[in-house]
The first five atom37 places (N, CA, C, CB, O) and aatype in JSON, in Angstrom:
{
  "aatype": [10, 18, 15, 10, 15, 18, 11, 12, 6, 16, 6, 3, 2, 0, 18, 15, 19, 14, 0, 7, 19, 13, 6, 19, 10, 2, 13, 11, 7, 16, 19, 19, 15, 4, 5, 6, 10, 14, 7, 1, 6, 2, 14, 1, 18, 10, 8, 16, 1, 18, 15, 14, 7, 19, 7, 11, 19, 12, 5, 15, 18, 13, 18, 13, 18, 15, 14, 18, 9, 9, 6, 11, 5, 10, 9, 1, 18, 8, 9, 10, 14],
  "atom_mask": [
    [1, 1, 1, 1, 1],
    [1, 1, 1, 1, 1],
    [1, 1, 1, 1, 1],
    [1, 1, 1, 1, 1],
    [1, 1, 1, 1, 1],
    [1, 1, 1, 1, 1],
    [1, 1, 1, 1, 1],
    [1, 1, 1, 1, 1],
    [1, 1, 1, 1, 1],
    [1, 1, 1, 1, 1],
    [1, 1, 1, 1, 1],
    [1, 1, 1, 1, 1],
    [1, 1, 1, 1, 1],
    [1, 1, 1, 1, 1],
    [1, 1, 1, 1, 1],
    [1, 1, 1, 1, 1],
    [1, 1, 1, 1, 1],
    [1, 1, 1, 1, 1],
    [1, 1, 1, 1, 1],
    [1, 1, 1, 0, 1],
    [1, 1, 1, 1, 1],
    [1, 1, 1, 1, 1],
    [1, 1, 1, 1, 1],
    [1, 1, 1, 1, 1],
    [1, 1, 1, 1, 1],
    [1, 1, 1, 1, 1],
    [1, 1, 1, 1, 1],
    [1, 1, 1, 1, 1],
    [1, 1, 1, 0, 1],
    [1, 1, 1, 1, 1],
    [1, 1, 1, 1, 1],
    [1, 1, 1, 1, 1],
    [1, 1, 1, 1, 1],
    [1, 1, 1, 1, 1],
    [1, 1, 1, 1, 1],
    [1, 1, 1, 1, 1],
    [1, 1, 1, 1, 1],
    [1, 1, 1, 1, 1],
    [1, 1, 1, 0, 1],
    [1, 1, 1, 1, 1],
    [1, 1, 1, 1, 1],
    [1, 1, 1, 1, 1],
    [1, 1, 1, 1, 1],
    [1, 1, 1, 1, 1],
    [1, 1, 1, 1, 1],
    [1, 1, 1, 1, 1],
    [1, 1, 1, 1, 1],
    [1, 1, 1, 1, 1],
    [1, 1, 1, 1, 1],
    [1, 1, 1, 1, 1],
    [1, 1, 1, 1, 1],
    [1, 1, 1, 1, 1],
    [1, 1, 1, 0, 1],
    [1, 1, 1, 1, 1],
    [1, 1, 1, 0, 1],
    [1, 1, 1, 1, 1],
    [1, 1, 1, 1, 1],
    [1, 1, 1, 1, 1],
    [1, 1, 1, 1, 1],
    [1, 1, 1, 1, 1],
    [1, 1, 1, 1, 1],
    [1, 1, 1, 1, 1],
    [1, 1, 1, 1, 1],
    [1, 1, 1, 1, 1],
    [1, 1, 1, 1, 1],
    [1, 1, 1, 1, 1],
    [1, 1, 1, 1, 1],
    [1, 1, 1, 1, 1],
    [1, 1, 1, 1, 1],
    [1, 1, 1, 1, 1],
    [1, 1, 1, 1, 1],
    [1, 1, 1, 1, 1],
    [1, 1, 1, 1, 1],
    [1, 1, 1, 1, 1],
    [1, 1, 1, 1, 1],
    [1, 1, 1, 1, 1],
    [1, 1, 1, 1, 1],
    [1, 1, 1, 1, 1],
    [1, 1, 1, 1, 1],
    [1, 1, 1, 1, 1],
    [1, 1, 1, 1, 1]
  ],
  "atom_positions": [
    [[111.86, 81.24, 142.22], [111.53, 82.04, 141.0], [111.06, 81.05, 139.84], [112.85, 82.93, 140.53], [110.16, 81.31, 139.04]],
    [[111.73, 79.99, 139.87], [111.55, 79.0, 138.72], [111.97, 77.79, 139.16], [112.29, 79.32, 137.46], [112.7, 77.68, 140.14]],
    [[111.42, 76.53, 138.28], [111.91, 75.2, 138.38], [112.55, 74.92, 137.08], [110.81, 74.17, 138.73], [112.19, 75.49, 136.05]],
    [[113.5, 74.04, 137.11], [114.13, 73.68, 135.86], [114.46, 71.99, 135.82], [115.51, 74.61, 135.73], [115.17, 71.45, 136.67]],
    [[113.91, 71.36, 134.84], [114.1, 70.09, 134.68], [114.73, 69.6, 133.28], [112.87, 69.55, 134.94], [114.44, 70.28, 132.29]],
    [[115.44, 68.65, 133.14], [116.06, 68.28, 131.79], [115.6, 66.85, 131.72], [117.76, 68.46, 131.68], [115.26, 66.13, 132.66]],
    [[115.65, 66.56, 130.4], [115.57, 65.16, 129.82], [116.16, 65.02, 128.37], [114.07, 64.71, 129.79], [116.03, 65.93, 127.56]],
    [[116.72, 64.01, 128.11], [117.2, 63.54, 126.87], [116.15, 63.08, 125.99], [118.13, 62.51, 127.05], [115.3, 62.28, 126.38]],
    [[116.18, 63.64, 124.62], [115.1, 63.18, 123.74], [115.78, 62.8, 122.63], [114.03, 64.17, 123.41], [116.93, 63.24, 122.49]],
    [[115.22, 61.92, 121.64], [115.6, 61.62, 120.38], [114.69, 62.54, 119.36], [115.44, 60.04, 120.18], [113.5, 62.8, 119.57]],
    [[115.28, 62.9, 118.45], [114.47, 63.59, 117.38], [114.21, 62.92, 116.17], [115.04, 64.75, 116.99], [115.1, 62.24, 115.68]],
    [[113.02, 63.03, 115.57], [112.76, 62.25, 114.46], [113.2, 62.84, 113.04], [111.34, 61.99, 114.48], [113.33, 62.21, 111.99]],
    [[113.42, 64.2, 113.28], [113.91, 64.97, 112.09], [115.42, 65.38, 112.23], [113.03, 66.28, 111.89], [115.91, 65.75, 113.3]],
    [[116.08, 65.28, 111.08], [117.45, 65.74, 111.13], [117.46, 67.16, 111.58], [118.14, 65.58, 109.8], [116.42, 67.8, 111.46]],
    [[118.56, 67.73, 112.08], [118.78, 69.17, 112.39], [119.67, 69.75, 111.55], [119.24, 69.41, 113.7], [120.77, 69.24, 111.34]],
    [[119.27, 70.92, 110.94], [120.01, 71.77, 109.9], [120.68, 72.89, 110.45], [119.12, 72.28, 108.84], [120.06, 73.82, 110.95]],
    [[122.13, 72.83, 110.36], [123.02, 74.26, 110.79], [123.62, 74.55, 109.69], [124.19, 74.19, 111.97], [123.38, 73.85, 108.7]],
    [[124.53, 75.63, 109.59], [125.2, 76.18, 108.55], [126.35, 75.02, 108.14], [125.79, 77.66, 109.0], [126.7, 74.97, 106.96]],
    [[126.79, 74.31, 108.9], [127.74, 73.26, 108.61], [127.17, 71.96, 108.05], [128.46, 72.96, 109.83], [127.97, 71.09, 107.69]],
    [[125.88, 71.75, 107.94], [125.3, 70.6, 107.45], [123.98, 70.17, 108.05], [0.0, 0.0, 0.0], [123.32, 70.95, 108.73]],
    [[123.57, 68.89, 107.8], [122.54, 68.36, 108.46], [122.78, 67.16, 109.26], [121.6, 68.14, 107.6], [123.39, 66.26, 108.69]],
    [[122.39, 66.97, 110.6], [122.74, 66.12, 111.51], [121.57, 65.48, 112.15], [123.53, 66.74, 112.39], [120.51, 66.06, 112.38]],
    [[121.85, 64.11, 112.44], [120.87, 63.34, 113.26], [121.41, 63.79, 114.69], [120.87, 61.58, 112.96], [122.61, 63.85, 114.95]],
    [[120.36, 64.12, 115.59], [120.63, 64.75, 117.01], [119.92, 63.94, 118.08], [120.11, 66.31, 117.1], [118.91, 63.26, 117.93]],
    [[120.62, 64.14, 119.2], [119.72, 63.91, 120.54], [119.55, 65.31, 121.12], [120.46, 62.86, 121.73], [120.47, 66.13, 121.08]],
    [[118.45, 65.54, 121.62], [118.17, 66.84, 122.37], [118.01, 66.69, 123.81], [116.95, 67.5, 121.87], [117.16, 65.99, 124.37]],
    [[119.02, 67.53, 124.45], [118.82, 67.61, 126.03], [117.98, 68.76, 126.25], [120.21, 67.78, 126.9], [118.47, 69.89, 126.22]],
    [[116.8, 68.57, 126.47], [115.73, 69.47, 126.65], [115.53, 69.99, 127.96], [114.6, 68.91, 126.26], [115.13, 69.18, 128.79]],
    [[115.73, 71.17, 128.31], [115.36, 71.82, 129.61], [114.02, 72.36, 129.69], [0.0, 0.0, 0.0], [113.66, 73.06, 128.74]],
    [[113.24, 72.17, 130.62], [111.98, 72.86, 130.83], [111.96, 73.82, 132.02], [110.92, 71.87, 131.01], [112.18, 73.43, 133.16]],
    [[111.68, 75.09, 131.72], [111.84, 76.14, 132.84], [110.34, 76.66, 133.07], [112.94, 77.45, 132.4], [109.62, 77.16, 132.21]],
    [[110.05, 76.45, 134.33], [108.64, 76.73, 134.63], [108.81, 78.03, 135.78], [107.78, 75.23, 135.27], [109.53, 78.0, 136.77]],
    [[108.08, 78.96, 135.41], [108.31, 80.28, 136.34], [107.21, 80.29, 137.28], [108.31, 81.76, 135.51], [106.12, 79.91, 136.86]],
    [[107.31, 80.67, 138.51], [106.36, 80.84, 139.44], [105.53, 82.21, 139.22], [107.04, 80.78, 140.76], [104.44, 82.41, 139.76]],
    [[106.07, 82.99, 138.48], [105.48, 84.31, 138.3], [105.22, 84.37, 136.81], [106.42, 85.5, 138.81], [105.97, 83.82, 136.0]],
    [[104.06, 85.1, 136.44], [103.81, 85.34, 135.04], [104.43, 86.65, 134.63], [102.31, 85.33, 134.74], [104.27, 87.7, 135.25]],
    [[105.17, 86.5, 133.53], [105.78, 87.71, 132.98], [105.2, 88.2, 131.61], [107.25, 87.45, 132.83], [105.22, 87.34, 130.73]],
    [[104.74, 89.31, 131.31], [104.08, 89.82, 130.21], [105.13, 89.44, 128.99], [103.75, 91.47, 130.41], [106.35, 89.61, 129.02]],
    [[104.34, 88.87, 127.88], [105.16, 88.61, 126.75], [106.05, 87.47, 126.96], [0.0, 0.0, 0.0], [106.98, 87.36, 126.16]],
    [[105.93, 86.63, 127.86], [106.86, 85.42, 127.87], [105.84, 84.06, 128.12], [108.11, 85.62, 129.2], [104.89, 83.99, 128.9]],
    [[106.26, 83.21, 127.37], [105.59, 81.9, 127.54], [105.93, 81.27, 128.73], [105.87, 81.01, 126.49], [106.97, 81.68, 129.25]],
    [[105.32, 80.34, 129.33], [105.44, 79.71, 130.58], [104.86, 78.39, 130.36], [104.78, 80.47, 131.7], [103.63, 78.36, 130.28]],
    [[105.52, 77.23, 130.25], [106.93, 77.12, 130.46], [107.69, 77.39, 129.11], [107.27, 75.71, 131.04], [107.14, 77.29, 128.01]],
    [[109.02, 77.74, 129.32], [110.0, 78.11, 128.29], [110.88, 76.82, 128.27], [110.87, 79.53, 128.65], [110.92, 76.05, 129.24]],
    [[111.54, 76.63, 127.19], [112.41, 75.68, 126.8], [113.8, 75.98, 126.43], [111.87, 75.11, 125.86], [114.1, 76.95, 125.73]],
    [[114.76, 75.02, 126.96], [116.23, 75.38, 126.42], [116.45, 73.88, 125.58], [117.59, 75.73, 127.89], [115.9, 72.81, 125.82]],
    [[117.26, 74.14, 124.71], [117.68, 72.88, 123.74], [119.2, 72.88, 123.82], [117.16, 73.05, 122.04], [119.88, 73.91, 123.91]],
    [[119.67, 71.71, 123.78], [121.16, 71.38, 123.46], [121.06, 70.17, 122.67], [122.13, 71.13, 124.79], [120.62, 69.13, 123.16]],
    [[121.46, 70.29, 121.41], [121.35, 69.26, 120.44], [122.8, 68.63, 120.04], [120.63, 69.86, 119.19], [123.7, 69.27, 119.49]],
    [[122.86, 67.32, 120.41], [124.35, 66.63, 120.22], [124.1, 65.65, 119.04], [124.98, 65.73, 121.7], [123.03, 65.06, 118.93]],
    [[125.05, 65.51, 118.24], [125.08, 64.73, 117.16], [126.39, 63.6, 117.41], [125.21, 65.72, 115.84], [127.47, 64.07, 117.77]],
    [[126.26, 62.19, 117.22], [127.15, 61.39, 117.65], [128.31, 61.58, 116.52], [126.56, 59.96, 117.87], [128.08, 61.7, 115.31]],
    [[129.6, 61.59, 117.14], [130.78, 61.79, 116.31], [130.95, 63.18, 115.92], [0.0, 0.0, 0.0], [131.86, 63.5, 115.15]],
    [[130.15, 64.0, 116.39], [130.45, 65.46, 116.03], [130.44, 66.37, 117.35], [129.32, 66.02, 114.95], [131.26, 67.28, 117.45]],
    [[129.57, 66.14, 118.27], [129.28, 66.88, 119.56], [128.18, 67.73, 119.4], [0.0, 0.0, 0.0], [127.22, 67.46, 118.67]],
    [[128.29, 68.82, 120.11], [127.19, 69.85, 120.36], [127.12, 70.54, 118.95], [127.54, 70.97, 121.66], [128.11, 71.03, 118.41]],
    [[125.76, 70.54, 118.38], [125.41, 71.14, 117.27], [124.78, 72.33, 117.43], [124.72, 70.4, 116.57], [124.99, 73.23, 116.62]],
    [[124.02, 72.51, 118.36], [123.09, 73.76, 118.67], [122.9, 73.7, 120.14], [121.58, 73.73, 117.88], [122.82, 72.64, 120.76]],
    [[122.84, 74.92, 120.69], [122.48, 75.24, 122.16], [121.58, 76.53, 122.05], [123.89, 75.52, 123.15], [121.83, 77.39, 121.2]],
    [[120.57, 76.64, 122.89], [119.73, 77.75, 123.06], [119.71, 78.09, 124.46], [118.4, 77.52, 122.54], [119.86, 77.22, 125.32]],
    [[119.51, 79.42, 124.76], [119.38, 79.77, 126.13], [118.62, 81.26, 126.14], [120.9, 79.76, 126.85], [118.45, 81.9, 125.11]],
    [[118.29, 81.62, 127.18], [117.57, 83.14, 127.37], [118.02, 83.58, 128.77], [115.73, 83.13, 127.3], [118.43, 82.87, 129.69]],
    [[117.85, 84.91, 128.74], [117.82, 85.56, 130.13], [116.34, 85.57, 130.59], [118.45, 87.11, 130.1], [115.4, 85.78, 129.83]],
    [[116.21, 85.28, 132.06], [115.09, 85.03, 132.58], [114.05, 86.09, 132.2], [115.29, 84.89, 133.92], [112.94, 85.73, 131.81]],
    [[114.41, 87.44, 132.3], [113.36, 88.47, 132.04], [113.25, 88.92, 130.76], [113.53, 89.58, 132.79], [112.44, 89.82, 130.53]],
    [[114.03, 88.4, 129.72], [114.05, 88.69, 128.28], [113.07, 87.78, 127.54], [115.48, 88.51, 127.71], [113.02, 86.59, 127.84]],
    [[112.32, 88.29, 126.59], [111.49, 87.62, 125.67], [112.26, 86.68, 124.53], [110.67, 88.72, 125.01], [111.73, 85.78, 123.88]],
    [[113.54, 87.08, 124.46], [114.23, 86.48, 123.3], [114.9, 85.34, 123.56], [115.14, 87.32, 122.72], [115.26, 85.12, 124.72]],
    [[115.18, 84.4, 122.49], [115.85, 83.06, 122.8], [117.12, 83.39, 121.99], [114.97, 81.59, 122.29], [117.08, 84.0, 120.92]],
    [[118.29, 82.92, 122.57], [119.52, 83.16, 121.86], [120.05, 81.61, 121.53], [120.62, 84.12, 122.81], [119.9, 80.66, 122.3]],
    [[120.67, 81.56, 120.3], [120.96, 80.31, 119.9], [122.57, 80.33, 119.46], [119.93, 79.88, 118.73], [123.07, 81.34, 118.95]],
    [[123.25, 79.23, 119.68], [124.46, 79.01, 119.32], [124.54, 77.84, 118.44], [125.24, 78.91, 120.42], [124.07, 76.78, 118.85]],
    [[125.07, 77.9, 117.25], [125.01, 76.84, 116.16], [126.44, 76.54, 115.78], [124.15, 77.32, 114.87], [127.32, 77.4, 115.79]],
    [[126.65, 75.13, 115.41], [127.83, 74.74, 114.86], [127.95, 75.4, 113.37], [127.89, 73.17, 114.87], [127.05, 75.27, 112.54]],
    [[129.21, 76.15, 113.11], [129.34, 76.71, 111.87], [130.17, 75.84, 111.0], [129.87, 78.03, 111.97], [129.82, 75.69, 109.83]],
    [[131.21, 75.26, 111.46], [131.96, 74.28, 110.63], [132.71, 73.36, 111.72], [133.05, 75.06, 109.55], [132.69, 73.66, 112.92]],
    [[133.29, 72.35, 111.27], [133.87, 71.26, 112.01], [135.0, 70.73, 111.0], [132.72, 70.09, 112.45], [135.07, 71.06, 109.81]],
    [[135.9, 69.81, 111.72], [136.89, 69.07, 111.09], [137.19, 67.94, 111.95], [138.09, 69.86, 110.78], [137.55, 68.05, 113.12]],
    [[136.99, 66.69, 111.2], [137.14, 65.47, 111.85], [138.59, 64.82, 111.53], [135.96, 64.56, 111.43], [138.84, 64.39, 110.4]],
    [[139.37, 64.79, 112.42], [140.72, 64.25, 111.99], [140.69, 62.63, 111.7], [141.82, 64.58, 113.18], [139.97, 61.89, 112.37]],
    [[141.58, 62.1, 110.57], [141.59, 60.72, 110.36], [142.08, 59.85, 111.36], [142.25, 60.47, 109.31], [142.09, 58.63, 111.17]]
  ]
}
């Protein structure tokens, strides 16, 4: 049905979420479908953005037959002293 590959990328711009603005690395997934689906881009991309010292800041995913992208974002965090 599809092939999936991942690579780690640095991002030139800081990434903004409700908890603040972070410098991140992006674990980017590329999903290439063998079949064309109406209203869906091909390839589609998954993103998991990590910030050093904070952890996962954002993650996106989708259901294969859905045209929508779902994102989870860091709302708040607490760093212990």
